[in-house]
Amino acid sequence: MSKVFNTTTSLKSELDNYRSDSKTIAFVPTMGGLHAGHLSLVDIAKENADIVVVSIFVNPTQFGKNEDFDKYPNTFENDKQLLDEKAVEIIFAPSKDDIYPQGTDSDINLGEIANILCGASRPGHFEGVVQVVKRLFEIVKPDIAVFGEKDFQQLLIIKQMSSQYFPDIEIISHPIVREADGLAMSTRNLYLSTDERRFASKLYQVLLNAKQNYLNNADIQTIKNKATTTLDEAFSLDYFEILDANTLMEITTNTDKIAILCAVFLGSTRLIDNIIFNKG
Ligand code: AMP
């Protein structure tokens, strides 16, 4: 059975015990609403450390004013059962006051990478993400931390922050886990109606097409025009970009990995997805 800790103090003292026994600690931060994508991160964590800590905390500072903070799914009992089945040692489910004892104000500035793509449509989002991940890293002090490529921009931003403030923490990433029809697993998929859910897999089809066209040497602007037209007919388009996967900037002659990234609205649900591949 996973042990549940709701306070920073109790968690820290438990982890100190493990550390004094020279156990290594892997950390998987989540907002709950767990699915097989999260569980794949847990598997990687288990393979790479003695003890796994999974946090479940819906971080208010990464949600915009009109976003879904108030209705974000809370499935704690189910999450706990899934983590029990994975034999996760520790679940950390803190309160907001425990995470932010001095309040939520922060002066984090992440530069341009946080202002493009999801950062452009969700101002302050990545600053909130970095604020909570920094705080969680300070509390858990893991040897490794595992993140999903589903949130690819977030992954790059966290790697950047971590190399600056926590150079000893190894960041490991895991590819996107998908439903049978290709839809990237997401807690927010719970918001979709039956019809919307059926329709949602079209997003991945557009990404796959764009990748194929890129590999067939089609012109980037032409691929983008085609994809954005298709996506805008099917969904309400937020962005569709083809970029250097290491920098999230324009592709150059030095680019070795490509990222095709997109975000759309289906009804009021925002879906994001991406494909990462070698330039070839
Ligand atoms: P969240 O609970 O949405 O904040 O996600 C917690 C972690 O799970 C993040 O590192 C996500 O990138 C990762 N994650 C979410 N969905 C998936 C997925 N479908 N495949 C792989 N990782 C995922």
Short mmCIF file of C-alpha atoms and ligand atoms in Angstrom, two decimals:
data_model
loop_
_atom_site.label_atom_id
_atom_site.label_comp_id
_atom_site.label_asym_id
_atom_site.label_seq_id
_atom_site.Cartn_x
_atom_site.Cartn_y
_atom_site.Cartn_z
CA MET A 1 0.00 0.00 0.00
CA SER A 2 1.28 3.46 -0.86
CA LYS A 3 1.70 5.74 2.16
CA VAL A 4 -0.11 9.07 1.79
CA PHE A 5 1.48 12.24 3.17
CA ASN A 6 -0.47 15.49 3.30
CA THR A 7 2.15 17.71 4.90
CA THR A 8 5.64 18.75 3.92
CA THR A 9 7.00 18.08 7.40
CA SER A 10 5.79 14.49 7.56
CA LEU A 11 6.97 13.76 4.01
CA LYS A 12 10.41 15.23 4.64
CA SER A 13 10.99 13.12 7.73
CA GLU A 14 9.92 9.93 5.91
CA LEU A 15 12.25 10.73 2.99
CA ASP A 16 15.12 11.52 5.37
CA ASN A 17 14.79 7.98 6.71
CA TYR A 18 15.08 6.53 3.22
CA ARG A 19 18.03 8.78 2.43
CA SER A 20 19.88 7.75 5.56
CA ASP A 21 19.50 4.16 4.32
CA SER A 22 21.15 5.31 1.04
CA LYS A 23 17.94 4.74 -0.95
CA THR A 24 17.58 6.70 -4.18
CA ILE A 25 14.37 8.65 -4.80
CA ALA A 26 12.47 9.13 -8.05
CA PHE A 27 9.76 11.75 -8.24
CA VAL A 28 6.71 11.98 -10.53
CA PRO A 29 4.77 15.25 -10.16
CA THR A 30 1.10 15.08 -11.24
CA MET A 31 -2.18 16.88 -10.80
CA GLY A 32 -4.06 13.60 -10.27
CA GLY A 33 -6.77 12.29 -12.57
CA LEU A 34 -4.28 9.54 -13.28
CA HIS A 35 -4.29 7.48 -16.48
CA ALA A 36 -1.90 5.11 -18.24
CA GLY A 37 0.28 8.05 -19.36
CA HIS A 38 1.03 8.95 -15.75
CA LEU A 39 1.55 5.29 -14.89
CA SER A 40 4.18 4.95 -17.61
CA LEU A 41 6.14 7.69 -15.83
CA VAL A 42 5.80 5.68 -12.61
CA ASP A 43 7.22 2.61 -14.36
CA ILE A 44 10.27 4.60 -15.51
CA ALA A 45 10.65 6.02 -12.00
CA LYS A 46 10.62 2.53 -10.49
CA GLU A 47 13.22 1.30 -12.94
CA ASN A 48 15.57 4.13 -12.02
CA ALA A 49 15.39 4.47 -8.23
CA ASP A 50 14.67 2.57 -5.01
CA ILE A 51 11.74 4.69 -3.86
CA VAL A 52 9.02 6.40 -5.91
CA VAL A 53 7.21 9.55 -4.78
CA VAL A 54 4.16 10.65 -6.78
CA SER A 55 2.71 14.06 -5.95
CA ILE A 56 -0.93 14.86 -6.56
CA PHE A 57 -1.44 18.60 -6.38
CA VAL A 58 -3.63 20.76 -8.60
CA ASN A 59 -1.43 23.82 -8.69
CA PRO A 60 -3.54 27.00 -8.75
CA THR A 61 -0.72 29.23 -10.01
CA GLN A 62 -0.50 27.55 -13.41
CA PHE A 63 -4.18 28.14 -14.27
CA GLY A 64 -5.41 31.36 -15.88
CA LYS A 65 -8.42 33.23 -14.46
CA ASN A 66 -10.90 31.74 -16.91
CA GLU A 67 -9.42 28.26 -17.01
CA ASP A 68 -10.59 25.01 -15.45
CA PHE A 69 -8.94 25.11 -12.01
CA ASP A 70 -12.30 24.88 -10.21
CA LYS A 71 -13.51 21.91 -12.21
CA TYR A 72 -10.22 20.02 -12.64
CA PRO A 73 -11.02 16.32 -12.02
CA ASN A 74 -10.38 15.04 -8.49
CA THR A 75 -10.20 11.25 -8.58
CA PHE A 76 -8.03 10.70 -5.52
CA GLU A 77 -9.43 7.30 -4.45
CA ASN A 78 -8.96 5.88 -7.92
CA ASP A 79 -5.50 7.46 -8.22
CA LYS A 80 -4.48 5.90 -4.91
CA GLN A 81 -5.67 2.49 -6.04
CA LEU A 82 -3.69 2.74 -9.29
CA LEU A 83 -0.57 3.77 -7.38
CA ASP A 84 -1.10 0.98 -4.82
CA GLU A 85 -1.22 -1.50 -7.70
CA LYS A 86 2.08 -0.09 -8.98
CA ALA A 87 3.56 -0.48 -5.46
CA VAL A 88 4.46 3.20 -5.34
CA GLU A 89 5.93 3.85 -1.90
CA ILE A 90 4.79 7.43 -1.34
CA ILE A 91 1.93 9.66 -2.45
CA PHE A 92 2.34 13.33 -1.57
CA ALA A 93 -0.99 15.17 -1.61
CA PRO A 94 -0.33 18.52 0.06
CA SER A 95 -2.63 21.51 0.62
CA LYS A 96 -2.12 24.82 -1.13
CA ASP A 97 -0.99 26.41 2.15
CA ASP A 98 1.61 23.73 2.64
CA ILE A 99 3.06 24.31 -0.81
CA TYR A 100 2.79 28.09 -0.63
CA PRO A 101 3.17 29.07 3.06
CA GLN A 102 4.28 32.60 2.06
CA GLY A 103 1.49 33.03 -0.51
CA THR A 104 1.56 32.43 -4.24
CA ASP A 105 3.29 35.61 -5.47
CA SER A 106 6.44 34.98 -7.46
CA ASP A 107 8.80 36.89 -9.72
CA ILE A 108 9.82 34.01 -11.98
CA ASN A 109 10.93 35.13 -15.44
CA LEU A 110 11.58 32.35 -17.92
CA GLY A 111 12.29 34.35 -21.06
CA GLU A 112 11.01 33.82 -24.59
CA ILE A 113 10.53 30.03 -24.46
CA ALA A 114 7.69 30.56 -21.96
CA ASN A 115 5.96 33.18 -24.12
CA ILE A 116 5.45 31.14 -27.28
CA LEU A 117 3.03 28.27 -28.13
CA CYS A 118 1.14 27.35 -24.92
CA GLY A 119 2.76 30.31 -23.15
CA ALA A 120 1.26 32.73 -25.66
CA SER A 121 -2.28 31.46 -25.14
CA ARG A 122 -1.83 30.81 -21.41
CA PRO A 123 0.10 33.81 -20.05
CA GLY A 124 1.80 32.99 -16.74
CA HIS A 125 1.17 29.25 -17.15
CA PHE A 126 4.81 28.16 -17.31
CA GLU A 127 5.83 30.55 -14.57
CA GLY A 128 3.25 28.78 -12.39
CA VAL A 129 4.51 25.35 -13.46
CA VAL A 130 8.11 26.26 -12.67
CA GLN A 131 7.07 27.80 -9.36
CA VAL A 132 5.44 24.56 -8.21
CA VAL A 133 8.08 22.21 -9.61
CA LYS A 134 10.85 24.23 -7.90
CA ARG A 135 8.98 24.07 -4.63
CA LEU A 136 8.31 20.34 -4.99
CA PHE A 137 11.96 19.65 -5.88
CA GLU A 138 13.03 21.57 -2.74
CA ILE A 139 10.69 19.45 -0.61
CA VAL A 140 11.28 16.02 -2.18
CA LYS A 141 14.96 16.49 -3.14
CA PRO A 142 14.75 13.58 -5.61
CA ASP A 143 17.66 11.96 -7.41
CA ILE A 144 15.59 11.75 -10.56
CA ALA A 145 12.32 13.27 -11.74
CA VAL A 146 10.16 11.97 -14.57
CA PHE A 147 8.07 14.08 -16.96
CA GLY A 148 5.98 13.28 -20.02
CA GLU A 149 6.64 14.47 -23.56
CA LYS A 150 2.92 15.16 -23.84
CA ASP A 151 3.79 18.57 -22.37
CA PHE A 152 6.85 19.01 -24.54
CA GLN A 153 7.32 22.75 -24.04
CA GLN A 154 6.92 22.25 -20.29
CA LEU A 155 9.57 19.52 -20.38
CA LEU A 156 12.12 21.81 -22.04
CA ILE A 157 11.36 24.64 -19.60
CA ILE A 158 11.69 22.33 -16.60
CA LYS A 159 14.97 20.93 -17.91
CA GLN A 160 16.23 24.50 -18.27
CA MET A 161 15.13 25.48 -14.76
CA SER A 162 16.42 22.27 -13.23
CA SER A 163 19.87 22.52 -14.79
CA GLN A 164 20.16 25.98 -13.27
CA TYR A 165 18.80 25.35 -9.75
CA PHE A 166 18.99 21.56 -9.28
CA PRO A 167 21.91 20.35 -11.39
CA ASP A 168 22.08 17.07 -9.44
CA ILE A 169 18.53 16.03 -10.29
CA GLU A 170 18.37 13.90 -13.41
CA ILE A 171 15.35 14.69 -15.57
CA ILE A 172 14.00 11.70 -17.49
CA SER A 173 11.23 12.00 -20.07
CA HIS A 174 8.77 9.49 -21.45
CA PRO A 175 7.05 9.54 -24.87
CA ILE A 176 3.34 10.27 -25.16
CA VAL A 177 1.03 7.40 -24.25
CA ARG A 178 -1.99 7.28 -26.57
CA GLU A 179 -5.46 5.78 -26.66
CA ALA A 180 -6.07 3.03 -29.25
CA ASP A 181 -7.31 5.61 -31.78
CA GLY A 182 -4.22 7.79 -31.33
CA LEU A 183 -5.61 10.47 -29.01
CA ALA A 184 -2.95 11.48 -26.49
CA MET A 185 -4.09 10.45 -23.02
CA SER A 186 -4.99 13.43 -20.85
CA THR A 187 -6.95 14.02 -17.69
CA ARG A 188 -8.84 16.69 -19.62
CA ASN A 189 -10.19 14.04 -22.05
CA LEU A 190 -12.74 13.38 -19.28
CA TYR A 191 -14.36 16.68 -20.27
CA LEU A 192 -15.15 15.44 -23.80
CA SER A 193 -18.67 14.35 -24.75
CA THR A 194 -19.03 10.99 -26.51
CA ASP A 195 -19.18 12.71 -29.91
CA GLU A 196 -16.24 14.98 -29.13
CA ARG A 197 -14.21 12.03 -27.89
CA ARG A 198 -14.82 10.16 -31.16
CA PHE A 199 -13.79 13.21 -33.13
CA ALA A 200 -10.71 14.08 -31.07
CA SER A 201 -8.44 11.46 -32.66
CA LYS A 202 -8.38 13.59 -35.81
CA LEU A 203 -5.76 15.76 -34.13
CA TYR A 204 -3.16 12.99 -34.15
CA GLN A 205 -4.03 12.13 -37.77
CA VAL A 206 -3.20 15.69 -38.78
CA LEU A 207 0.13 15.50 -36.93
CA LEU A 208 0.97 12.18 -38.57
CA ASN A 209 0.15 13.60 -42.00
CA ALA A 210 2.28 16.65 -41.38
CA LYS A 211 5.20 14.48 -40.29
CA GLN A 212 4.87 12.34 -43.41
CA ASN A 213 4.75 15.42 -45.62
CA TYR A 214 7.82 16.82 -43.88
CA LEU A 215 9.72 13.57 -44.42
CA ASN A 216 8.65 13.70 -48.08
CA ASN A 217 10.41 17.07 -48.26
CA ALA A 218 7.29 19.19 -48.64
CA ASP A 219 7.75 22.89 -48.01
CA ILE A 220 7.18 23.77 -44.32
CA GLN A 221 4.86 26.67 -45.01
CA THR A 222 2.76 24.49 -47.30
CA ILE A 223 2.52 21.78 -44.61
CA LYS A 224 1.52 24.38 -42.04
CA ASN A 225 -1.11 25.93 -44.27
CA LYS A 226 -2.68 22.56 -45.03
CA ALA A 227 -2.66 21.44 -41.39
CA THR A 228 -4.01 24.71 -39.99
CA THR A 229 -6.84 24.73 -42.54
CA THR A 230 -7.78 21.14 -41.66
CA LEU A 231 -7.50 21.76 -37.92
CA ASP A 232 -9.48 24.97 -38.08
CA GLU A 233 -12.30 23.22 -39.93
CA ALA A 234 -12.37 20.36 -37.42
CA PHE A 235 -11.56 22.22 -34.22
CA SER A 236 -10.89 25.74 -33.14
CA LEU A 237 -7.17 26.19 -33.74
CA ASP A 238 -4.87 27.65 -31.12
CA TYR A 239 -1.49 26.94 -32.77
CA PHE A 240 0.24 24.53 -35.12
CA GLU A 241 4.02 24.85 -35.47
CA ILE A 242 6.94 22.93 -36.92
CA LEU A 243 10.10 23.80 -34.97
CA ASP A 244 13.53 22.69 -33.81
CA ALA A 245 12.76 20.23 -30.98
CA ASN A 246 15.79 21.28 -28.93
CA THR A 247 15.12 25.01 -28.92
CA LEU A 248 11.49 25.41 -30.03
CA MET A 249 12.80 27.98 -32.49
CA GLU A 250 12.78 28.01 -36.28
CA ILE A 251 14.46 25.03 -37.95
CA THR A 252 18.06 25.77 -39.03
CA THR A 253 20.82 23.80 -40.71
CA ASN A 254 21.93 22.74 -37.19
CA THR A 255 18.53 21.23 -36.37
CA ASP A 256 18.68 17.48 -35.82
CA LYS A 257 15.28 16.88 -34.21
CA ILE A 258 11.91 18.21 -35.34
CA ALA A 259 8.91 19.02 -33.16
CA ILE A 260 5.44 19.38 -34.66
CA LEU A 261 3.28 20.84 -31.93
CA CYS A 262 -0.35 21.87 -31.81
CA ALA A 263 -3.14 23.00 -29.54
CA VAL A 264 -6.83 23.15 -30.40
CA PHE A 265 -10.15 23.64 -28.68
CA LEU A 266 -12.82 20.99 -29.05
CA GLY A 267 -15.89 22.67 -27.58
CA SER A 268 -14.48 24.22 -24.42
CA THR A 269 -11.78 21.57 -23.95
CA ARG A 270 -8.23 22.48 -24.89
CA LEU A 271 -6.24 19.58 -26.37
CA ILE A 272 -2.48 19.62 -26.98
CA ASP A 273 -0.39 17.11 -28.86
CA ASN A 274 2.98 16.80 -30.59
CA ILE A 275 5.25 14.53 -32.60
CA ILE A 276 9.01 14.58 -32.16
CA PHE A 277 11.28 12.90 -34.73
CA ASN A 278 14.77 12.96 -36.16
CA LYS A 279 15.27 15.29 -39.11
CA GLY A 280 16.51 12.37 -41.18
P1 AMP B 1 -0.49 16.35 -15.31
O1 AMP B 1 -1.11 15.52 -14.23
O2 AMP B 1 -1.35 16.58 -16.49
O3 AMP B 1 0.15 17.61 -14.75
O4 AMP B 1 0.73 15.50 -15.87
C1 AMP B 1 1.71 14.98 -15.02
C2 AMP B 1 2.81 14.39 -15.86
O5 AMP B 1 2.29 13.35 -16.67
C3 AMP B 1 3.47 15.40 -16.81
O6 AMP B 1 4.86 15.17 -16.82
C4 AMP B 1 2.82 15.06 -18.12
O7 AMP B 1 3.62 15.42 -19.24
C5 AMP B 1 2.69 13.57 -18.01
N1 AMP B 1 1.66 13.06 -18.93
C6 AMP B 1 0.37 13.45 -19.03
N2 AMP B 1 -0.26 12.79 -20.02
C7 AMP B 1 0.67 11.97 -20.58
C8 AMP B 1 0.65 11.04 -21.67
N3 AMP B 1 -0.45 10.84 -22.40
N4 AMP B 1 1.78 10.38 -21.97
C9 AMP B 1 2.92 10.59 -21.25
N5 AMP B 1 3.01 11.45 -20.22
C10 AMP B 1 1.90 12.12 -19.89
#
